[in-house]
Coordinates of C-alpha atoms in Angstrom, one line a residue:
M1 CA -58.5 -166.0 -46.7
A2 CA -59.2 -161.9 -44.4
S3 CA -56.8 -163.4 -41.6
R4 CA -54.5 -165.2 -43.2
L5 CA -52.8 -162.0 -45.5
C6 CA -53.1 -160.4 -42.2
L7 CA -51.4 -163.4 -40.5
L8 CA -48.6 -162.9 -43.4
L9 CA -48.0 -158.8 -42.8
L10 CA -47.4 -158.8 -39.8
I11 CA -45.2 -161.8 -40.4
L12 CA -43.2 -159.9 -43.6
C13 CA -43.6 -156.8 -41.1
G14 CA -42.8 -157.7 -38.8
P15 CA -39.4 -157.3 -37.4
N16 CA -38.9 -153.7 -39.2
V17 CA -41.6 -152.1 -36.9
A18 CA -38.2 -152.2 -34.2
Q19 CA -36.2 -150.5 -35.7
C20 CA -35.9 -147.3 -36.5
G21 CA -34.2 -143.2 -37.8
L22 CA -31.4 -142.4 -35.7
R23 CA -30.0 -138.7 -36.6
V24 CA -27.4 -137.7 -34.6
Y25 CA -26.5 -133.5 -35.5
N26 CA -25.0 -131.0 -33.7
V27 CA -21.9 -132.0 -32.9
Y28 CA -19.0 -129.2 -30.9
A29 CA -16.4 -129.1 -29.0
R30 CA -16.0 -126.8 -25.9
G31 CA -11.8 -126.5 -24.4
I32 CA -11.0 -129.4 -25.9
R33 CA -7.1 -129.8 -24.9
P34 CA -4.3 -132.0 -27.1
D35 CA -0.8 -132.1 -26.6
P36 CA 1.0 -129.9 -25.4
G37 CA 2.5 -129.6 -29.0
N38 CA -0.3 -127.9 -30.0
N39 CA -2.4 -124.8 -28.7
N40 CA -5.2 -125.0 -30.3
G41 CA -5.5 -127.8 -31.6
D42 CA -7.6 -130.1 -35.1
G43 CA -10.3 -132.0 -34.1
Y44 CA -12.5 -134.4 -35.2
V45 CA -14.8 -136.8 -35.2
R46 CA -16.2 -140.5 -35.5
M47 CA -19.7 -141.3 -35.0
S48 CA -20.8 -144.5 -34.6
C49 CA -23.5 -147.3 -34.4
G50 CA -24.2 -150.6 -34.9
P51 CA -22.2 -151.2 -38.4
V52 CA -23.0 -147.5 -39.1
S53 CA -20.2 -145.3 -38.8
T54 CA -18.7 -141.9 -40.2
T55 CA -16.1 -139.4 -39.5
T56 CA -16.1 -134.9 -39.6
H57 CA -14.5 -132.8 -41.2
V58 CA -11.5 -131.7 -39.6
V59 CA -11.5 -128.3 -37.4
F60 CA -8.0 -126.9 -38.1
N61 CA -6.4 -124.8 -35.3
T62 CA -9.5 -123.7 -32.3
P63 CA -10.0 -125.5 -28.8
N64 CA -13.7 -125.1 -30.3
P65 CA -14.6 -126.9 -32.9
N66 CA -17.9 -127.1 -34.4
W67 CA -18.8 -130.4 -36.8
H68 CA -21.7 -129.8 -39.3
E69 CA -21.7 -133.8 -40.3
E70 CA -24.4 -136.0 -39.7
L71 CA -25.0 -140.5 -38.2
H72 CA -27.8 -141.7 -39.6
Y73 CA -29.0 -144.9 -39.1
Y74 CA -32.2 -146.7 -40.1
G75 CA -32.1 -149.6 -38.2
A76 CA -31.0 -148.1 -35.0
S77 CA -33.3 -149.6 -32.0
P78 CA -33.8 -147.7 -28.5
G79 CA -31.2 -149.4 -26.6
N80 CA -28.6 -149.3 -28.9
Y81 CA -24.6 -147.9 -28.2
L82 CA -24.6 -144.7 -30.4
E83 CA -19.7 -143.7 -29.1
L84 CA -18.2 -140.4 -30.4
R85 CA -14.9 -140.5 -30.1
V86 CA -12.7 -136.8 -30.5
Y87 CA -9.8 -136.6 -32.2
D88 CA -6.6 -134.4 -32.5
K89 CA -5.4 -135.1 -36.1
D90 CA -1.9 -134.7 -36.6
V91 CA 1.4 -135.5 -38.5
M92 CA 2.5 -138.4 -37.8
F93 CA -0.1 -140.2 -34.5
D94 CA -3.3 -139.3 -34.0
D95 CA -4.6 -138.4 -30.3
L96 CA -7.1 -139.5 -29.3
L97 CA -9.6 -136.0 -27.1
G98 CA -11.7 -138.7 -25.4
I99 CA -15.2 -140.6 -26.0
C100 CA -19.0 -140.2 -25.0
A101 CA -21.5 -142.7 -25.4
T102 CA -24.9 -143.2 -24.6
N103 CA -27.4 -146.2 -25.1
I104 CA -29.8 -144.6 -27.2
Q105 CA -34.1 -143.8 -26.4
R106 CA -36.9 -143.0 -28.6
G107 CA -37.3 -138.9 -28.8
T108 CA -34.7 -136.0 -28.6
R109 CA -31.7 -135.5 -26.5
K110 CA -29.3 -133.3 -26.0
Q111 CA -25.9 -135.8 -24.7
Y112 CA -22.8 -133.5 -23.7
C113 CA -20.2 -135.7 -22.0
S114 CA -16.2 -134.2 -20.0
L115 CA -13.3 -135.8 -21.9
S116 CA -10.5 -137.4 -21.0
K117 CA -7.9 -135.1 -21.8
G118 CA -9.9 -132.6 -21.2
G119 CA -12.5 -130.1 -22.4
Y120 CA -16.2 -130.9 -23.4
L121 CA -18.7 -132.9 -26.0
Y122 CA -21.8 -131.5 -27.0
F123 CA -24.5 -133.8 -29.3
T124 CA -28.2 -134.5 -30.0
Y125 CA -29.5 -137.0 -31.4
T126 CA -33.2 -138.1 -32.6
L127 CA -34.1 -141.4 -32.6
S128 CA -37.4 -142.1 -33.9

């Protein structure tokens, strides 16, 4: 009887064991370069992993924005694709300044990448 109970627990809990908690935080950029008509830029970031995404607030009029929002995803697994897109907020259409992407791994990792329109994006993630 005890072995059947253990088997039942393994079957019921098995899929959840592989899932982890992802936290993306400490997101900031340095030297972003928006379109020529806007000297400093009004930056924001769209973060996504799997079905979960969030958009930061806009930091106005600076080439060096800091965002304090976080992305949390409790169904993450090692190897999942994490993408951060940096935009410059404009009246008509927002400009994509660059994309940072990585396949996540367990532990805490500090990442940075060069943005296609200039500047760098920095962020930290923890997958536990």
